[in-house]
CSV table of C-alpha atoms in Angstrom, one decimal:
chain,number,residue,atom,x,y,z
A,1,MET,CA,0.0,0.0,0.0
A,2,GLN,CA,1.3,3.4,-0.9
A,3,THR,CA,1.9,5.8,2.0
A,4,PRO,CA,0.5,9.3,1.4
A,5,SER,CA,2.9,12.2,1.8
A,6,PRO,CA,2.7,14.3,4.9
A,7,GLN,CA,1.5,17.2,2.8
A,8,ALA,CA,-1.4,15.1,1.4
A,9,ALA,CA,-2.2,13.7,4.8
A,10,SER,CA,-2.4,17.2,6.3
A,11,ARG,CA,-5.0,18.4,3.9
A,12,VAL,CA,-8.1,17.1,5.6
A,13,SER,CA,-10.3,19.2,3.4
A,14,ALA,CA,-9.3,17.2,0.3
A,15,PRO,CA,-12.3,15.0,-0.7
A,16,LYS,CA,-11.8,11.3,-0.2
A,17,GLU,CA,-13.0,8.4,-2.2
A,18,GLY,CA,-16.3,6.9,-1.1
A,19,TYR,CA,-19.0,8.3,1.0
A,20,ASN,CA,-18.2,10.2,4.2
A,21,PRO,CA,-20.6,9.2,6.9
A,22,ALA,CA,-19.7,12.3,9.0
A,23,ILE,CA,-21.8,14.3,6.5
A,24,ASP,CA,-25.0,12.5,7.7
A,25,SER,CA,-23.9,12.9,11.3
A,26,LEU,CA,-23.6,16.7,10.9
A,27,LYS,CA,-26.8,17.0,8.9
A,28,GLY,CA,-28.7,14.9,11.4
A,29,GLY,CA,-27.3,17.0,14.3
A,30,LEU,CA,-28.4,20.2,12.6
A,31,ILE,CA,-31.9,18.7,11.9
A,32,LEU,CA,-32.3,17.8,15.6
A,33,LEU,CA,-31.5,21.4,16.4
A,34,VAL,CA,-34.1,22.6,13.9
A,35,ILE,CA,-36.7,20.3,15.6
A,36,VAL,CA,-35.8,21.5,19.1
A,37,GLY,CA,-36.0,25.1,17.9
A,38,HIS,CA,-39.5,24.6,16.6
A,39,LEU,CA,-40.6,23.1,19.9
A,40,PHE,CA,-40.5,26.6,21.6
A,41,THR,CA,-43.6,28.7,21.6
A,42,ALA,CA,-41.5,31.9,22.3
A,43,SER,CA,-40.1,33.9,19.4
A,44,VAL,CA,-36.3,33.8,18.7
A,45,ASN,CA,-35.9,37.1,20.6
A,46,GLY,CA,-37.9,35.7,23.5
A,47,ASN,CA,-35.9,32.7,24.6
A,48,ALA,CA,-32.1,32.5,25.2
A,49,VAL,CA,-31.8,28.9,24.2
A,50,LYS,CA,-33.8,29.4,20.9
A,51,TRP,CA,-31.7,32.5,20.3
A,52,GLY,CA,-28.5,30.4,20.6
A,53,ILE,CA,-29.8,27.7,18.3
A,54,TYR,CA,-31.0,30.1,15.6
A,55,SER,CA,-27.6,31.9,15.8
A,56,PHE,CA,-25.9,29.2,13.7
A,57,HIS,CA,-27.8,26.1,12.7
A,58,MET,CA,-29.2,27.2,9.3
A,59,PRO,CA,-26.1,29.3,8.2
A,60,LEU,CA,-24.0,26.2,9.0
A,61,PHE,CA,-26.5,24.0,7.1
A,62,LEU,CA,-26.1,26.3,4.0
A,63,GLY,CA,-22.4,26.4,4.4
A,64,LEU,CA,-22.3,22.6,4.4
A,65,GLY,CA,-24.5,22.6,1.2
A,66,GLY,CA,-22.0,24.9,-0.5
A,67,TYR,CA,-19.1,22.8,0.7
A,68,LEU,CA,-20.6,19.6,-0.8
A,69,LEU,CA,-20.7,21.2,-4.3
A,70,THR,CA,-17.7,21.2,-6.6
A,71,SER,CA,-17.1,23.5,-9.5
A,72,ALA,CA,-16.0,20.4,-11.6
A,73,SER,CA,-19.4,18.8,-11.2
A,74,LEU,CA,-21.2,22.1,-12.0
A,75,GLN,CA,-19.2,22.5,-15.1
A,76,ARG,CA,-20.5,19.2,-16.4
A,77,GLU,CA,-24.1,20.3,-15.9
A,78,THR,CA,-26.4,22.0,-18.4
A,79,PHE,CA,-29.3,23.9,-16.9
A,80,ARG,CA,-31.7,21.1,-17.8
A,81,SER,CA,-29.5,18.5,-16.2
A,82,LEU,CA,-29.1,20.7,-13.1
A,83,ILE,CA,-32.9,20.9,-12.8
A,84,SER,CA,-33.3,17.1,-13.3
A,85,LYS,CA,-30.7,16.4,-10.7
A,86,TYR,CA,-32.8,18.2,-8.0
A,87,ASP,CA,-36.4,17.9,-9.3
A,88,THR,CA,-37.6,14.8,-7.5
A,89,ARG,CA,-35.0,14.7,-4.7
A,90,LEU,CA,-35.4,18.3,-3.6
A,91,LEU,CA,-37.8,20.6,-5.5
A,92,LEU,CA,-40.9,18.4,-5.7
A,93,PRO,CA,-40.9,17.3,-2.0
A,94,TRP,CA,-40.5,20.9,-1.1
A,95,PHE,CA,-43.4,21.9,-3.3
A,96,LEU,CA,-45.7,19.3,-1.8
A,97,ALA,CA,-44.7,20.2,1.7
A,98,SER,CA,-45.2,23.9,1.0
A,99,VAL,CA,-48.6,23.3,-0.5
A,100,ALA,CA,-49.6,21.2,2.5
A,101,TYR,CA,-48.4,23.9,4.9
A,102,VAL,CA,-50.2,26.7,3.0
A,103,LEU,CA,-53.5,24.7,2.8
A,104,LEU,CA,-53.4,23.7,6.5
A,105,THR,CA,-52.6,27.3,7.5
A,106,GLY,CA,-55.3,28.6,5.2
A,107,LEU,CA,-57.9,26.5,7.1
A,108,LYS,CA,-57.2,28.6,10.2
A,109,THR,CA,-56.5,32.0,8.6
A,110,GLY,CA,-58.3,31.9,5.3
A,111,LEU,CA,-56.8,30.6,2.1
A,112,SER,CA,-56.0,32.9,-0.8
A,113,MET,CA,-54.2,32.3,-4.2
A,114,ALA,CA,-51.6,34.9,-3.1
A,115,MET,CA,-50.5,32.5,-0.4
A,116,LEU,CA,-49.7,29.9,-3.0
A,117,GLY,CA,-48.1,32.5,-5.3
A,118,GLU,CA,-45.7,33.6,-2.5
A,119,MET,CA,-44.3,30.1,-1.8
A,120,LEU,CA,-41.2,31.0,-3.8
A,121,LEU,CA,-40.6,34.7,-3.0
A,122,LYS,CA,-41.8,34.5,0.6
A,123,PRO,CA,-41.7,30.9,1.6
A,124,PRO,CA,-43.8,30.3,4.8
A,125,TYR,CA,-42.2,29.2,8.1
A,126,HIS,CA,-39.6,26.4,7.6
A,127,THR,CA,-40.0,26.0,3.8
A,128,TRP,CA,-37.7,28.9,3.0
A,129,TYR,CA,-34.5,26.7,3.1
A,130,VAL,CA,-35.1,24.8,-0.2
A,131,PRO,CA,-35.7,27.7,-2.6
A,132,VAL,CA,-32.9,29.7,-1.0
A,133,PHE,CA,-30.5,26.8,-1.2
A,134,PHE,CA,-31.5,26.0,-4.8
A,135,ALA,CA,-31.2,29.7,-5.8
A,136,PHE,CA,-27.6,29.6,-4.5
A,137,VAL,CA,-26.9,26.4,-6.4
A,138,VAL,CA,-28.2,28.0,-9.7
A,139,LEU,CA,-26.0,31.1,-9.0
A,140,ALA,CA,-23.0,28.8,-8.4
A,141,TRP,CA,-23.8,27.1,-11.7
A,142,LEU,CA,-24.0,30.4,-13.5
A,143,LEU,CA,-20.6,31.4,-12.1
A,144,ARG,CA,-19.1,27.9,-12.5
A,145,ARG,CA,-16.3,29.1,-14.8
A,146,VAL,CA,-15.5,32.1,-12.6
A,147,ASN,CA,-13.0,31.9,-9.7
A,148,PRO,CA,-15.0,30.8,-6.6
A,149,ALA,CA,-13.3,33.7,-4.8
A,150,ILE,CA,-15.3,36.1,-7.0
A,151,PHE,CA,-18.5,34.4,-6.1
A,152,LEU,CA,-17.6,34.7,-2.5
A,153,ALA,CA,-16.8,38.4,-2.8
A,154,ILE,CA,-20.2,39.0,-4.5
A,155,ALA,CA,-22.0,37.0,-1.8
A,156,LEU,CA,-20.2,38.9,1.0
A,157,VAL,CA,-21.3,42.2,-0.5
A,158,LEU,CA,-24.9,41.2,-1.1
A,159,GLY,CA,-25.1,39.5,2.3
A,160,ALA,CA,-23.8,42.5,4.2
A,161,PHE,CA,-26.2,44.7,2.3
A,162,GLY,CA,-29.1,42.3,3.1
A,163,MET,CA,-28.2,42.2,6.8
A,164,VAL,CA,-27.9,46.0,7.1
A,165,ALA,CA,-30.8,47.0,4.9
A,166,CYS,CA,-33.3,44.2,5.7
A,167,GLY,CA,-32.4,43.5,9.3
A,168,LEU,CA,-30.9,40.8,11.5
A,169,SER,CA,-32.0,39.7,15.0
A,170,HIS,CA,-32.7,43.0,17.0
A,171,HIS,CA,-31.6,45.2,14.1
A,172,VAL,CA,-34.5,46.4,11.9
A,173,GLY,CA,-33.3,47.5,8.5
A,174,PRO,CA,-34.8,50.4,6.6
A,175,LEU,CA,-36.1,48.0,3.9
A,176,ASP,CA,-37.9,45.8,6.5
A,177,ARG,CA,-41.1,47.9,6.1
A,178,TYR,CA,-41.5,47.0,2.4
A,179,SER,CA,-43.0,43.8,1.0
A,180,LEU,CA,-39.9,42.3,-0.5
A,181,PRO,CA,-38.8,38.8,-1.2
A,182,ASP,CA,-37.4,36.7,1.7
A,183,GLN,CA,-34.3,38.5,2.9
A,184,ARG,CA,-32.5,35.2,3.4
A,185,TYR,CA,-31.9,35.1,-0.4
A,186,LEU,CA,-29.3,37.8,0.5
A,187,THR,CA,-28.4,37.3,4.1
A,188,MET,CA,-27.6,33.6,3.8
A,189,MET,CA,-25.6,33.8,0.6
A,190,PRO,CA,-22.2,34.5,2.2
A,191,PHE,CA,-22.4,31.3,4.2
A,192,PHE,CA,-23.2,29.1,1.2
A,193,ALA,CA,-20.5,30.9,-0.9
A,194,PHE,CA,-17.9,30.5,1.8
A,195,GLY,CA,-18.5,26.8,2.1
A,196,TYR,CA,-18.3,26.5,-1.7
A,197,TRP,CA,-15.1,28.5,-1.9
A,198,LEU,CA,-13.6,26.5,1.0
A,199,ARG,CA,-14.1,23.2,-0.9
A,200,GLN,CA,-12.8,24.5,-4.2
A,201,SER,CA,-9.7,26.2,-2.7
A,202,GLY,CA,-8.8,23.3,-0.4
A,203,ARG,CA,-7.9,25.7,2.3
A,204,ARG,CA,-7.5,24.5,5.9
A,205,PHE,CA,-7.6,27.0,8.8
A,206,SER,CA,-5.9,26.6,12.1
A,207,PRO,CA,-8.2,24.5,14.4
A,208,LEU,CA,-7.1,26.7,17.3
A,209,TRP,CA,-8.1,29.9,15.6
A,210,VAL,CA,-11.3,28.4,14.3
A,211,ALA,CA,-12.2,27.4,17.9
A,212,ILE,CA,-11.3,30.8,19.3
A,213,LEU,CA,-13.4,32.6,16.7
A,214,ILE,CA,-16.4,30.2,17.2
A,215,LEU,CA,-16.3,30.8,21.0
A,216,ALA,CA,-15.9,34.5,20.6
A,217,GLY,CA,-18.6,34.8,18.0
A,218,PHE,CA,-21.1,32.7,20.0
A,219,ALA,CA,-20.4,34.5,23.3
A,220,GLY,CA,-20.7,37.9,21.6
A,221,PHE,CA,-23.9,37.1,19.8
A,222,GLN,CA,-25.4,35.4,22.9
A,223,ALA,CA,-24.6,38.5,24.9
A,224,CYS,CA,-26.7,40.4,22.4
A,225,TYR,CA,-29.8,38.5,23.6
A,226,ALA,CA,-29.8,40.3,26.9
A,227,HIS,CA,-28.1,43.5,25.6
A,228,PRO,CA,-29.4,44.3,22.1
A,229,ALA,CA,-26.7,46.0,20.0
A,230,GLY,CA,-28.7,46.8,16.8
A,231,MET,CA,-26.7,46.7,13.7
A,232,ALA,CA,-23.5,45.7,15.6
A,233,GLU,CA,-25.0,42.2,16.1
A,234,ILE,CA,-24.1,41.4,12.5
A,235,ILE,CA,-20.4,41.2,13.5
A,236,PRO,CA,-20.5,38.4,16.0
A,237,TYR,CA,-23.1,36.6,13.9
A,238,ALA,CA,-20.9,36.7,10.9
A,239,ILE,CA,-17.8,35.7,12.9
A,240,LEU,CA,-19.5,32.7,14.5
A,241,ASN,CA,-20.9,31.3,11.3
A,242,LEU,CA,-17.9,31.9,9.0
A,243,ALA,CA,-15.7,30.3,11.7
A,244,LEU,CA,-18.1,27.3,12.0
A,245,ILE,CA,-18.0,26.8,8.2
A,246,ALA,CA,-14.2,27.2,8.2
A,247,GLY,CA,-14.2,24.2,10.6
A,248,LEU,CA,-16.1,21.9,8.2
A,249,PRO,CA,-12.9,20.2,7.0
A,250,ILE,CA,-12.1,19.3,10.6
A,251,LEU,CA,-15.7,18.3,11.4
A,252,LEU,CA,-16.0,16.1,8.4
A,253,SER,CA,-12.7,14.3,9.1
A,254,THR,CA,-13.9,13.3,12.5
A,255,ARG,CA,-16.2,10.3,12.8
A,256,ILE,CA,-18.0,10.1,16.1
A,257,PRO,CA,-20.9,7.5,15.8
A,258,VAL,CA,-24.2,9.0,16.7
A,259,PRO,CA,-26.8,6.5,15.4
A,260,LEU,CA,-29.8,8.9,15.8
A,261,ALA,CA,-28.1,11.8,14.0
A,262,ASP,CA,-26.8,9.5,11.3
A,263,SER,CA,-30.2,8.0,10.6
A,264,ILE,CA,-31.9,11.4,10.5
A,265,GLY,CA,-29.1,12.9,8.4
A,266,TYR,CA,-29.4,10.2,5.8
A,267,ASP,CA,-33.0,11.4,5.1
A,268,SER,CA,-32.5,15.0,6.2
A,269,LEU,CA,-35.0,16.5,3.8
A,270,TYR,CA,-37.8,14.2,4.9
A,271,PHE,CA,-37.3,15.1,8.6
A,272,TYR,CA,-36.8,18.8,7.8
A,273,LEU,CA,-39.9,19.2,5.6
A,274,TRP,CA,-42.5,17.2,7.6
A,275,HIS,CA,-41.6,17.5,11.3
A,276,PRO,CA,-43.4,20.9,11.8
A,277,PHE,CA,-46.8,19.3,11.0
A,278,LEU,CA,-46.4,16.9,13.9
A,279,ILE,CA,-45.1,19.6,16.2
A,280,ALA,CA,-47.9,22.0,15.3
A,281,GLY,CA,-50.4,19.2,16.2
A,282,ALA,CA,-48.6,18.5,19.5
A,283,LYS,CA,-48.7,22.2,20.4
A,284,GLU,CA,-52.5,22.2,19.9
A,285,LEU,CA,-53.2,18.9,21.7
A,286,ILE,CA,-50.4,18.4,24.3
A,287,TYR,CA,-48.9,21.8,25.3
A,288,LYS,CA,-52.2,23.2,26.7
A,289,ARG,CA,-52.7,20.1,28.9
A,290,ALA,CA,-49.2,19.2,29.9
A,291,GLY,CA,-47.5,22.6,29.9
A,292,GLU,CA,-44.7,23.8,27.6
A,293,LEU,CA,-41.7,21.9,28.9
A,294,PRO,CA,-43.3,18.5,29.5
A,295,GLY,CA,-45.3,19.0,26.3
A,296,ALA,CA,-42.1,19.8,24.3
A,297,ILE,CA,-40.4,16.6,25.6
A,298,ILE,CA,-43.4,14.5,24.7
A,299,ALA,CA,-43.7,16.3,21.3
A,300,PHE,CA,-40.0,15.7,20.6
A,301,VAL,CA,-40.2,11.9,21.3
A,302,LEU,CA,-43.5,11.6,19.6
A,303,THR,CA,-42.4,13.4,16.5
A,304,LEU,CA,-39.3,11.3,16.0
A,305,THR,CA,-41.2,8.1,16.7
A,306,VAL,CA,-43.9,8.8,14.2
A,307,MET,CA,-41.4,10.0,11.6
A,308,PHE,CA,-39.2,6.9,11.9
A,309,ALA,CA,-42.2,4.6,11.8
A,310,ALA,CA,-43.7,6.5,8.8
A,311,ARG,CA,-40.3,6.3,7.0
A,312,VAL,CA,-40.4,2.5,7.2
A,313,ILE,CA,-43.9,2.5,5.7
A,314,LEU,CA,-43.1,5.0,3.0
A,315,ARG,CA,-40.0,3.1,1.8
A,316,LYS,CA,-42.3,0.3,0.7
A,317,TRP,CA,-43.6,2.3,-2.2
A,318,SER,CA,-41.3,4.0,-4.7
A,319,TRP,CA,-43.8,6.9,-5.4
A,320,THR,CA,-43.6,8.0,-1.8
A,321,ARG,CA,-40.0,9.2,-2.4
A,322,LEU,CA,-41.7,12.2,-4.0
A,323,LEU,CA,-42.8,13.2,-0.5
A,324,SER,CA,-39.3,12.9,1.0
A,325,GLY,CA,-36.7,13.0,-1.7
A,326,ALA,CA,-35.3,9.8,-0.1
A,327,ARG,CA,-32.0,8.6,-1.5
A,328,THR,CA,-31.7,5.1,-2.8
A,329,SER,CA,-28.0,4.8,-1.8
A,330,ARG,CA,-25.2,6.7,-0.2
A,331,LYS,CA,-23.0,8.5,-2.8
A,332,ALA,CA,-19.5,9.7,-2.6
A,333,VAL,CA,-19.0,13.4,-2.1
C-alpha cells in the first residue's frame, strides 16, 4: 500500500474516495437542532436557548450545502440536467410540503391564491430553506467558470447589504417595512458561498483559531440577547458562522458515531420538511394540557417516533420518495 505524503495527509479538506458518513452525522445533528428550535412557543428574541440555536444552525447548514458542491461537477451540468438532478430529490418534495403547509394554515387564517403564489418569493415558516439553497446552487452554476473567490466576494457584499438593509435579529433594517422577497436570499448567501469557496480552494484553517473565533462569536452574539446591540449584532453573527464553516474540513474528518443523528441525516430533507406538521399538532393537543416543557419533551419523542415509523412504511412504495426525496444509496462526495 502506498503511504501518502505528509503534505497530502495534512489536507483534511481534500475530498476522499467513497461516502463520508460524517456528513450524515452533521446533517442529522443540525436537523435535531431545527426540531428542538421549533418546539419553543416563544419567538427567537424571546428565549435565550432558541436565540442560541438560531444563531448558527441554518447558516452552517447552508455552508455545508455549498461545501458539498464542486465546480467540476457544476461545469459538467447543463441547466436542464441541473434541474433534473434536483427535481424529485429536492424541489418536488419541497413543493408538496409547501402546498400542504399553506393549505393547513389557510384552514385557520383563510386561504388565498396569493399564499400559493408567495411560496417561492416569501416561503412560509420552515419552507424557505429549499428555494434559498437551490437559488444559490443555480447562482454557483451560472458562475461555474469564474474563480470561486469572485462568487464569495459578490456574496459577502450582497449578504452584508441584506443584513444592514433588511435587518438581523434585533436590528430592523430600513427596507424591512417594504413587502420584499425573503431577505434570506441575500443574508444567507455568504455562508453558502464561503462553504463553496472553501471546498474548491482546499484551504484549511488553524483549528485553534477556528475554535477561538467560534467561541468569541457565539459569546458575543449570545450577549446580544440580553443586551441588544442593533446593527452591531451582525459582527459576532458573521464571525460565528464563518468560523463554523471554516471548521467543516475538521468536522468532516472526525467520525463520532451518533446513530440517531446518522439516521436522520441520511433522510434529512424528509425530517426537515415534515416534522413541523407533527409539532404543530402537538402544540395544539399536548402543550395546553401538559405545559410547555413537558409538552415539548413529549412532542420531541412523539415526532421522531412517528417519523421513523412513517419512513419504514413510505419506503415500501417508490412513489412516496416524492414526499421525502429519499435517497436510494449513499453516494461519494
